[in-house]
XYZ file of C-alpha atoms in Angstrom:
720
model
C 115.445 129.960 64.631
C 112.195 128.576 63.677
C 109.797 127.984 66.345
C 108.105 125.294 63.955
C 110.673 123.686 63.154
C 111.076 120.754 65.348
C 108.736 118.225 65.398
C 106.640 116.922 68.697
C 108.603 113.783 67.774
C 111.650 115.055 67.196
C 111.077 116.826 70.539
C 110.137 114.090 72.599
C 112.855 111.751 71.277
C 115.509 114.260 72.429
C 113.839 114.416 75.705
C 113.610 111.571 76.179
C 117.069 110.470 75.488
C 118.032 113.257 77.800
C 116.211 111.703 80.409
C 117.371 108.192 80.340
C 114.285 107.317 78.245
C 110.775 105.650 79.464
C 111.443 102.606 76.599
C 115.169 102.214 78.245
C 113.430 101.636 81.670
C 111.044 99.072 80.621
C 113.776 96.745 79.825
C 115.336 96.616 83.192
C 113.208 93.174 85.204
C 111.733 93.774 88.607
C 114.239 91.386 89.159
C 116.776 92.286 88.443
C 115.866 95.615 90.064
C 115.155 94.001 93.024
C 119.150 92.615 93.705
C 120.204 96.103 93.758
C 116.875 97.294 96.328
C 115.125 94.346 97.700
C 111.339 94.340 97.044
C 109.637 94.689 100.779
C 106.576 92.470 98.874
C 105.749 92.464 94.595
C 103.662 95.913 95.344
C 106.152 97.598 97.566
C 109.706 98.334 96.623
C 111.450 101.165 99.261
C 115.461 102.204 97.866
C 117.313 104.017 99.918
C 116.940 107.322 99.029
C 113.277 106.400 100.600
C 111.526 106.864 96.986
C 108.757 104.115 97.022
C 108.176 102.466 93.966
C 104.491 101.161 93.370
C 104.239 98.182 91.403
C 100.977 98.001 88.949
C 99.428 95.249 86.862
C 96.771 97.811 85.274
C 97.584 100.307 82.609
C 97.493 104.132 82.668
C 95.814 105.708 79.437
C 94.609 109.296 80.877
C 91.919 107.716 83.367
C 94.154 108.069 86.544
C 94.661 104.581 87.449
C 98.206 104.327 88.757
C 97.532 107.676 90.857
C 94.972 106.335 92.159
C 96.373 102.431 92.955
C 99.217 104.042 94.313
C 97.128 106.794 96.637
C 95.353 103.594 97.698
C 99.451 101.874 98.582
C 100.655 104.749 99.764
C 97.807 104.753 102.596
C 97.585 101.793 103.962
C 101.925 101.598 104.235
C 101.739 105.066 105.710
C 104.545 106.335 103.242
C 105.386 110.386 102.158
C 103.239 110.153 99.118
C 105.862 112.961 97.731
C 108.391 109.626 97.383
C 105.632 108.115 95.472
C 106.333 107.197 92.080
C 105.084 103.529 89.886
C 106.781 101.180 87.250
C 104.964 98.113 85.560
C 105.498 94.619 86.131
C 105.684 92.889 82.531
C 103.433 89.827 81.736
C 106.120 87.925 81.269
C 107.762 88.684 85.033
C 103.894 87.851 86.262
C 103.829 83.772 84.713
C 107.054 83.506 86.205
C 105.762 84.841 89.390
C 102.414 82.760 89.327
C 100.804 85.766 88.243
C 101.197 87.779 91.788
C 100.025 91.259 90.600
C 96.806 89.072 89.562
C 94.941 90.937 85.931
C 96.818 92.849 83.503
C 93.248 93.623 82.247
C 92.366 97.714 82.178
C 88.354 97.201 80.903
C 85.266 97.291 82.372
C 86.265 99.900 84.812
C 87.870 97.455 86.769
C 91.467 99.862 86.923
C 90.579 100.546 90.828
C 88.153 98.571 91.388
C 89.347 95.151 90.277
C 93.147 95.812 92.238
C 91.852 98.038 95.026
C 91.537 94.597 97.834
C 95.173 92.924 96.898
C 97.013 96.452 96.520
C 95.832 97.692 99.723
C 96.122 94.298 101.530
C 100.083 94.627 100.266
C 100.787 97.966 101.187
C 99.262 96.823 104.563
C 101.407 93.746 104.709
C 104.861 95.870 103.729
C 103.552 98.418 106.289
C 103.639 95.268 108.891
C 106.861 94.084 107.682
C 109.298 97.690 107.904
C 107.635 98.111 111.433
C 108.837 94.952 112.597
C 111.741 95.172 110.790
C 112.627 98.300 113.000
C 111.158 96.868 115.773
C 113.622 93.901 115.754
C 116.322 96.414 115.075
C 115.574 97.910 118.427
C 114.977 94.864 119.828
C 111.331 96.412 121.200
C 107.931 95.064 120.818
C 106.971 96.136 117.860
C 103.090 97.103 118.893
C 105.263 100.144 120.601
C 106.046 101.448 117.250
C 104.406 103.602 114.619
C 105.072 105.212 111.355
C 103.967 108.646 109.385
C 105.037 109.722 105.888
C 107.063 106.833 106.305
C 109.212 107.826 109.412
C 109.131 104.610 111.974
C 108.896 105.599 115.831
C 109.709 104.019 118.730
C 107.691 105.223 121.563
C 109.023 104.922 124.954
C 112.556 105.821 123.591
C 111.465 107.852 120.976
C 113.987 106.585 118.620
C 113.217 107.006 114.943
C 114.445 105.100 111.530
C 112.882 105.398 107.578
C 111.185 102.954 105.149
C 114.551 103.165 102.957
C 116.708 102.286 105.936
C 114.824 99.394 107.411
C 113.514 97.927 103.713
C 116.640 95.432 103.418
C 115.389 93.868 106.633
C 111.846 94.193 106.040
C 112.676 92.019 102.451
C 113.806 89.116 104.313
C 111.046 88.491 106.604
C 108.000 86.076 106.185
C 104.889 88.449 104.973
C 102.357 88.402 108.178
C 99.196 86.173 107.012
C 96.700 88.801 107.308
C 96.822 92.356 108.183
C 93.960 94.581 108.670
C 93.105 97.007 106.129
C 92.193 100.851 107.227
C 88.510 101.895 106.716
C 87.892 104.480 104.256
C 86.718 106.818 106.927
C 89.698 107.264 108.373
C 91.851 107.661 105.294
C 94.505 110.525 104.715
C 95.899 109.837 101.664
C 92.959 107.830 99.335
C 90.141 109.284 99.664
C 92.235 113.422 98.683
C 92.334 115.058 95.646
C 95.718 114.400 94.900
C 97.456 115.782 91.649
C 97.843 112.494 89.322
C 101.763 111.103 88.891
C 101.395 111.583 85.691
C 100.959 114.921 84.716
C 104.183 116.823 84.690
C 106.009 114.098 82.199
C 102.614 114.966 80.165
C 102.798 118.648 80.296
C 107.043 119.076 80.446
C 107.651 116.503 76.900
C 109.762 113.924 79.096
C 106.686 111.421 78.756
C 106.743 108.615 75.619
C 104.021 107.247 74.249
C 104.283 104.095 72.686
C 104.076 105.771 69.251
C 106.779 107.492 70.249
C 109.295 105.002 70.882
C 112.258 104.967 69.681
C 115.389 102.610 69.591
C 119.105 102.103 68.110
C 118.520 100.735 64.022
C 114.965 100.257 64.457
C 113.264 100.577 61.048
C 109.442 101.854 60.427
C 106.756 100.069 59.057
C 103.571 101.650 57.017
C 101.060 98.948 56.840
C 97.533 97.965 54.513
C 94.823 95.823 55.192
C 92.072 94.596 52.330
C 89.982 97.025 52.481
C 86.726 94.704 52.966
C 86.118 92.836 55.449
C 86.196 88.688 54.400
C 88.947 90.146 51.457
C 92.631 89.580 50.757
C 95.490 89.673 48.935
C 95.489 89.032 45.988
C 98.465 90.086 44.440
C 101.681 92.957 44.838
C 103.837 94.847 42.481
C 106.986 95.021 45.134
C 109.605 96.375 42.325
C 107.372 99.105 41.468
C 108.455 101.167 44.513
C 112.147 99.525 45.623
C 114.370 102.412 44.434
C 111.842 105.045 46.073
C 113.668 106.773 48.863
C 114.430 104.868 52.303
C 112.149 101.825 51.568
C 113.363 98.691 52.547
C 111.490 95.767 52.390
C 108.251 95.353 50.876
C 106.701 92.266 52.636
C 103.500 90.559 53.246
C 101.511 90.399 56.321
C 99.687 87.567 56.424
C 97.239 86.660 54.301
C 95.142 89.847 54.593
C 97.798 92.771 54.405
C 101.091 94.266 53.111
C 103.966 96.594 54.944
C 106.223 98.384 53.362
C 109.628 99.379 55.931
C 111.513 101.822 55.177
C 114.218 103.865 57.212
C 111.115 106.851 57.685
C 107.317 105.766 58.592
C 106.324 108.428 56.394
C 109.029 107.165 53.590
C 107.185 103.636 54.283
C 103.710 105.207 53.898
C 104.587 106.939 50.841
C 105.902 103.770 49.265
C 102.854 101.992 50.260
C 100.953 104.258 48.746
C 102.314 104.117 45.283
C 102.517 100.304 45.628
C 99.860 98.565 43.309
C 98.300 96.029 45.360
C 95.376 93.842 43.910
C 92.511 92.934 46.399
C 90.218 89.577 46.337
C 86.992 91.927 47.542
C 85.929 88.407 49.197
C 82.629 87.542 50.083
C 81.255 90.588 51.724
C 80.630 92.812 49.100
C 76.977 92.914 49.303
C 77.157 93.795 53.051
C 76.149 97.529 53.958
C 74.295 99.680 56.547
C 70.703 98.949 54.661
C 70.851 95.153 54.548
C 72.477 95.154 58.056
C 69.549 97.401 59.342
C 67.161 94.809 57.663
C 68.714 92.388 59.175
C 67.872 93.745 62.809
C 64.642 95.273 61.769
C 63.525 91.424 61.302
C 65.073 90.055 64.916
C 62.940 92.643 66.443
C 59.609 90.531 66.010
C 61.750 86.975 65.272
C 61.097 83.755 67.180
C 63.358 82.274 69.346
C 64.711 85.182 71.526
C 67.441 84.025 74.584
C 65.083 85.519 78.075
C 67.210 87.891 79.392
C 64.918 88.736 82.380
C 61.041 87.319 83.222
C 59.237 89.055 85.696
C 55.180 87.871 85.405
C 52.892 87.894 82.130
C 53.970 90.457 80.146
C 51.215 88.873 76.999
C 48.644 89.075 79.271
C 49.473 92.390 80.263
C 49.983 93.959 76.750
C 46.769 92.719 76.381
C 44.761 94.092 79.395
C 46.133 96.927 78.765
C 44.452 100.236 78.980
C 46.955 102.008 76.996
C 49.873 100.038 75.229
C 52.593 102.004 74.273
C 55.325 101.306 71.481
C 57.815 102.071 69.645
C 61.704 101.203 67.995
C 65.205 102.888 68.746
C 68.778 101.757 67.199
C 72.528 102.855 67.676
C 74.984 102.485 64.232
C 78.256 101.356 64.771
C 80.815 103.253 66.581
C 84.422 103.880 66.346
C 86.869 104.430 69.520
C 89.063 106.646 67.748
C 91.641 107.332 69.955
C 94.456 109.610 69.687
C 96.864 107.463 68.996
C 96.357 104.828 66.460
C 97.176 101.422 66.453
C 101.040 100.965 66.679
C 103.459 98.479 67.844
C 107.776 97.615 68.466
C 108.679 94.057 68.033
C 112.141 92.896 67.399
C 112.284 89.223 66.486
C 115.579 86.980 66.507
C 115.266 82.405 66.577
C 116.072 83.112 70.573
C 113.957 86.049 71.526
C 110.710 88.222 70.686
C 109.866 91.329 72.752
C 107.166 94.039 72.356
C 106.772 97.827 73.032
C 103.270 98.451 73.078
C 99.905 100.280 74.420
C 98.215 97.739 75.512
C 95.172 97.485 77.881
C 95.660 93.805 78.821
C 99.636 92.963 78.595
C 98.886 89.493 79.312
C 96.589 89.464 75.713
C 99.349 91.170 74.050
C 102.222 88.102 75.105
C 100.111 85.519 74.262
C 99.256 87.195 70.633
C 103.175 87.930 70.063
C 104.124 83.979 71.313
C 101.675 82.796 68.718
C 102.933 85.397 65.694
C 106.734 84.709 67.114
C 106.398 80.909 67.000
C 108.714 80.830 69.856
C 108.046 79.618 74.030
C 106.589 81.869 75.847
C 109.816 82.115 78.309
C 111.512 83.783 75.485
C 108.898 86.296 74.176
C 108.270 89.712 75.902
C 105.732 92.544 76.268
C 107.438 96.298 77.523
C 104.094 98.043 77.870
C 103.808 101.543 77.047
C 101.668 104.830 78.251
C 98.461 104.718 76.147
C 97.048 107.489 73.621
C 93.544 106.498 74.055
C 92.521 103.134 74.217
C 88.689 102.089 75.340
C 88.482 99.101 74.965
C 89.912 99.026 71.534
C 93.519 98.157 73.022
C 91.467 95.716 75.569
C 90.984 91.692 73.456
C 92.329 92.732 69.858
C 96.110 93.079 69.695
C 96.334 92.475 65.634
C 98.450 95.233 65.231
C 100.853 93.457 67.769
C 100.628 90.749 65.735
C 101.483 92.556 62.694
C 104.660 93.814 63.913
C 105.812 90.640 64.976
C 105.449 88.690 61.972
C 107.211 91.556 59.928
C 109.724 91.996 62.113
C 110.121 88.259 62.278
C 111.340 88.798 58.584
C 114.140 91.325 59.281
C 115.207 89.575 61.858
C 117.160 91.310 64.402
C 116.170 94.715 63.614
C 113.537 96.653 65.287
C 110.674 97.622 63.290
C 107.987 100.362 64.338
C 104.840 99.245 63.065
C 101.800 102.832 62.917
C 98.833 102.191 61.615
C 97.873 105.028 59.817
C 94.567 107.208 61.200
C 92.611 105.883 57.702
C 93.619 102.125 58.772
C 92.860 102.481 62.082
C 89.573 103.810 61.211
C 88.905 101.169 58.727
C 90.023 98.371 60.640
C 88.243 98.781 63.771
C 86.433 96.300 66.203
C 83.639 98.252 66.952
C 81.162 98.818 69.459
C 78.566 96.663 67.950
C 74.735 97.956 65.724
C 71.397 97.043 67.407
C 67.951 97.952 67.439
C 65.426 97.208 70.123
C 61.421 97.533 69.892
C 60.010 98.205 73.741
C 56.033 97.493 74.284
C 54.770 99.016 77.384
C 51.108 98.128 78.790
C 49.508 101.036 80.945
C 46.641 100.632 83.307
C 43.688 103.006 83.624
C 45.162 104.587 86.346
C 48.817 105.779 83.971
C 50.782 103.194 85.516
C 52.967 100.703 84.089
C 52.109 97.412 84.677
C 53.907 95.800 81.850
C 57.103 96.207 79.692
C 58.516 94.204 77.044
C 61.776 95.230 75.271
C 63.258 92.985 72.799
C 67.160 94.230 71.440
C 67.965 92.764 67.997
C 71.869 93.219 68.014
C 75.765 91.724 67.187
C 77.699 89.790 69.773
C 80.362 90.999 70.944
C 82.095 87.763 72.319
C 81.045 85.498 69.250
C 82.501 88.445 66.746
C 86.025 88.443 68.511
C 84.972 84.267 69.412
C 83.406 82.860 66.403
C 83.558 79.572 67.559
C 81.675 80.540 70.071
C 78.069 78.638 70.586
C 74.785 78.703 72.369
C 73.703 82.045 73.451
C 76.568 83.079 75.677
C 77.014 84.893 73.761
C 74.626 87.227 74.503
C 75.609 88.278 77.500
C 76.831 91.263 77.045
C 73.623 92.616 75.465
C 71.588 92.879 78.524
C 73.526 94.947 79.957
C 72.362 97.423 83.222
C 69.048 95.272 82.915
C 69.444 91.501 83.324
C 71.878 91.587 86.333
C 75.616 91.013 84.437
C 77.522 94.445 86.078
C 74.582 95.665 86.792
C 71.287 96.269 88.121
C 68.125 97.270 87.021
C 66.257 99.458 88.976
C 63.037 99.295 87.650
C 61.586 96.775 90.361
C 58.241 98.315 90.430
C 56.644 97.382 86.921
C 55.292 93.809 88.048
C 55.580 92.298 84.586
C 58.770 92.638 82.505
C 60.134 90.678 79.355
C 63.370 91.288 78.473
C 64.860 89.262 75.618
C 67.662 89.483 73.497
C 68.427 88.112 69.160
C 71.337 87.669 67.679
C 72.688 89.137 64.398
C 75.543 87.473 62.576
C 77.872 90.707 61.220
C 81.476 90.406 59.092
C 81.366 92.954 60.314
C 84.014 92.659 63.764
C 82.564 94.284 67.080
C 84.453 94.842 69.842
C 84.772 96.283 73.705
C 83.932 100.218 73.483
C 83.706 102.279 76.503
C 80.923 101.772 78.554
C 79.652 98.467 75.951
C 75.800 97.767 75.717
C 75.097 99.705 78.403
C 74.850 102.320 76.665
C 72.364 101.443 73.882
C 70.471 99.435 76.882
C 70.432 102.873 78.637
C 69.314 105.078 75.857
C 66.496 102.424 75.171
C 64.924 102.484 78.652
C 64.852 106.279 80.265
C 64.191 108.024 76.245
C 61.298 105.019 76.385
C 60.574 105.871 80.232
C 60.025 109.808 79.206
C 57.421 108.234 76.488
C 55.760 106.513 79.068
C 55.594 109.104 81.396
C 54.219 111.454 78.330
C 51.591 108.751 77.441
C 50.032 108.164 81.041
C 50.134 111.737 81.689
C 52.648 112.113 84.762
C 55.806 113.885 85.184
C 58.772 112.353 84.291
C 60.604 112.133 87.137
C 57.615 111.471 89.232
C 57.051 108.539 87.145
C 60.375 107.282 87.460
C 60.341 107.283 91.286
C 57.677 105.423 91.894
C 59.457 102.212 89.403
C 62.864 103.190 91.070
C 60.573 102.845 95.131
C 62.549 99.695 95.719
C 65.535 100.875 94.386
C 66.992 103.672 96.980
C 70.646 104.256 95.130
C 68.754 104.286 91.985
C 66.763 106.591 93.616
C 69.283 109.050 95.098
C 71.255 110.324 92.099
C 68.107 110.598 89.884
C 66.864 112.806 92.892
C 69.957 114.541 93.511
C 70.480 115.047 89.314
C 67.006 116.364 89.369
C 67.916 118.682 92.368
C 70.539 119.953 91.234
C 69.663 120.432 87.770
C 66.744 122.297 88.409
C 64.069 120.051 88.028
C 60.250 121.725 88.105
C 61.689 125.047 88.595
C 61.633 128.355 87.127
C 64.046 128.096 84.104
C 65.494 130.635 81.586
C 63.344 131.267 78.141
C 63.932 128.744 76.108
C 65.493 126.506 78.188
C 64.255 122.453 78.920
C 65.684 119.733 80.570
C 65.633 115.862 80.073
C 66.306 113.080 83.095
C 68.063 109.838 82.573
C 69.491 106.815 85.379
C 71.294 103.507 85.067
C 73.826 100.946 86.960
C 76.627 99.744 85.647
C 79.927 98.659 86.372
C 78.984 98.939 89.836
C 78.100 101.931 90.350
C 74.699 104.276 90.129
C 74.634 107.160 87.515
C 71.562 110.072 86.621
C 71.845 112.730 84.517
C 70.252 115.455 84.142
C 70.508 117.908 80.732
C 70.070 121.420 79.978
C 69.575 122.452 76.172
C 67.719 125.338 74.233
C 67.272 124.238 70.265
C 66.829 127.657 68.121
C 64.187 128.122 65.602
C 66.942 126.995 62.332
C 67.019 123.292 64.472
C 70.770 124.288 66.319
C 70.903 122.290 69.522
C 72.737 123.859 72.687
C 73.828 121.810 75.249
C 73.990 123.736 78.183
C 74.509 121.738 80.917
C 74.976 118.415 82.237
C 74.310 117.641 85.756
C 75.818 114.632 86.398
C 75.967 111.861 89.978
C 77.535 109.189 90.417
C 77.836 106.553 93.260
C 80.666 104.375 93.049
C 80.742 102.777 96.950
C 83.979 104.577 97.329
C 85.934 107.870 96.009
C 89.763 106.906 95.714
C 90.665 110.722 94.585
C 87.844 113.238 93.494
C 89.645 115.396 90.915
C 90.055 112.294 88.851
C 86.591 110.702 89.080
C 85.212 114.529 88.309
C 87.508 114.276 85.326
C 86.544 110.602 84.512
C 82.879 112.013 84.248
C 83.765 114.846 82.098
C 85.956 113.081 80.024
C 82.570 110.640 79.347
C 80.713 112.825 78.359
C 82.880 113.964 75.987
C 82.645 110.262 74.925
C 78.949 109.901 75.042
C 78.113 112.852 73.279
C 80.450 112.453 70.716
C 78.483 109.260 69.619
C 75.285 110.303 70.300
C 75.952 113.704 68.362
C 78.366 112.748 64.981
C 79.122 109.725 65.494
C 78.211 106.771 63.277
C 80.482 104.227 61.098
C 78.490 103.000 57.802
C 78.907 100.193 55.826
C 78.833 99.874 51.254
C 79.988 96.483 49.809
C 82.152 95.106 52.718
C 83.907 98.023 53.724
C 83.473 101.021 56.084
C 82.488 104.285 54.619
C 84.506 106.810 57.472
C 88.158 107.134 57.180
C 88.855 110.118 59.273
C 87.810 112.728 61.597
C 85.999 114.471 59.074
C 83.824 111.873 58.338
C 83.429 110.597 62.051
C 83.530 114.029 64.166
C 83.871 113.893 67.748
C 82.838 116.429 70.384
C 84.115 119.920 69.483
C 84.770 122.271 72.542
C 82.174 124.272 72.120
C 79.530 122.031 71.795
C 80.873 121.148 74.902
C 78.319 121.840 78.162
C 79.100 123.003 81.737
C 79.221 119.776 83.865
C 78.386 119.279 87.410
C 79.456 116.241 88.910
C 77.535 115.343 92.505
C 80.067 112.320 93.831
C 77.763 111.044 96.271
C 79.647 107.387 97.428
C 77.356 105.654 99.803
C 80.269 103.176 100.978
C 80.189 99.240 101.145
C 81.098 98.793 97.869
C 83.771 99.175 94.987
C 81.926 100.733 91.395
C 83.884 101.886 88.155
C 83.724 105.537 87.027
C 85.276 105.719 83.638
C 81.956 104.586 81.778
C 79.105 104.397 83.568
C 78.608 108.168 83.015
C 78.457 107.657 79.703
C 75.086 105.713 79.767
C 73.246 108.688 80.948
C 74.748 111.226 78.105
C 72.561 110.500 75.343
C 69.267 109.707 77.106
C 69.360 112.820 79.004
C 69.721 115.280 76.019
C 67.516 113.461 74.111
C 64.664 113.495 76.531
C 65.621 117.255 76.770
C 65.551 117.313 72.714
C 61.981 116.145 73.121
C 60.857 119.023 75.450
C 62.640 121.638 73.711
C 61.035 120.574 70.332
C 58.256 117.727 70.402
C 60.563 115.727 68.183
C 61.676 112.810 69.649
C 65.196 111.257 68.297
C 64.939 107.204 68.187
C 67.975 107.104 66.329
C 71.676 107.975 66.630
C 73.319 110.160 65.584
C 71.310 113.088 66.405
C 72.774 114.702 63.532
C 70.460 113.207 61.461
C 67.141 114.527 63.031
C 65.743 117.475 60.868
C 64.927 119.831 64.708
C 63.814 122.675 63.171
C 61.036 123.724 64.303
C 57.114 123.273 62.901
């Protein structure tokens, strides 16, 4: 047999059918499962065979959230970790139970930190109820009972029982009002680098992603959306392709798209490519990267800026400076480039609409499905599938869910799986917004930074997602990491500071992209700090240390990477270092990059030393993996990533024109975990912030060339 004759999808479909199928499991509502195995509480179900099912509102998209949250519950529950599994409740069930599982959104590095308190309490409460049930069965005081790995022991009599044997009785008890949580210093399951719960199914092929969804009678849809933003479908000739193999339907999808439905996706895509479509390009054909850049440039000196942070009198400080330093920086649009393109499976009847999809916010996906279905919310449901990448694209914009429902609505009773091609995915994203910044620093005669004005011109993500929004509320994310939203500006040693923002309105849709505006804000500030240090004639590390004197956590991570990275120590010939630090999403991060640049201008990033203080660490191995993965993401943007616009249309259509970091470009990453306790920070995004500035500062040290515009590939690094 030819080893290559079986496709990945065919293999997964076969394994899925043999294993019972993850997708079929998602049909079973929590309340039905509870009839066979009564839940102890909303977060914990313990089956008679001692399996512990932890219910989780957040989603897994490769970051380890399911494992981390399960560890926290298992820690408080004192169960046997080897018997722990997880399941997703649905957004419909969450609504029916008054949102008992809280937020279903996984974004903003909130996966663990946003749910840890409720889930730890759920585990602790379940533990108390199980102990009480055992004590009641023995007619002994609960204080005489202990538990380890799900085995309950009555101390005086040495009698034992298990969680599985008392779970039904525990489920009938009234939950205690207040149960103390364990101190992290006493953790035995949480805080450990345990193996992830999803590793085995991913490696043995049994894991079913949304794009692998299959069910009896399913048809497949391919879609084309108007290539220009603001455009519409003028007409299409369905008759031209109706005779092509497998084609079942040619359908309009709202005013902007056309879909072909066929018996396989490839046949649907092939027929769609042959479909004659006439487009109305709309009003934005004059929009290009050049016009966008010009508008941003004008914003750097425009009046009426919204103030994000203000201390002292910046104008006076700059006017009286012994030395004035000024620079302008720019970042382009970035695409999420998830490995799994947008997709959803929908089945619609007059009485029920069901959607199976990969989403970072199942509640938002349900809202979208309800609106498209034209049915009441109690007749709609969304079943969450594992994500093949999210990075923010699947958090707030569920256009693919809307399209799947609109198509299914025209083919009632038939499950329709819509998959975007890679080209559609590239051309119709919600991109990380473009931005420019102008920074002006004032140094006194002693080389001290006495004033800093940072003007940011950029697109508002919130206003792009909600055009009806007015005022300056839409600028809230512009100051991430600088003005107090989800971060803390560490350079409190600057006596005169002004950070302000000017909004740029664009027809190109912006969205939340892993790290959001922290990414460019850190780049602007940390690269400019190096420029200021050079102008002051002061070592870049010492220059920062003085300004961070009142920010001990910022300073601690910076000092850690400087020490481990070898700052100020002898290095191999041709090797140069660059530093950066930032605080965002509740965590303090810093990086030291070691690079070399050949005479031909070839950059090699040899190593990045990264330090993170997220307060608490639930699974050290997962945090280190997140740090390494975030550098892949951040370096891809820094080195290569750029979405450009011509005639109102995105230029890049696939990875040949929007490359990501290759394995031979990826540096060694040394992760330093420095949890100082007392708070919960995120780990999925923060180290992205410090990737680009650390590398760019090292590039300057190596070449003397200051890179102020991404991607780095646009700059000639050949030595003069």
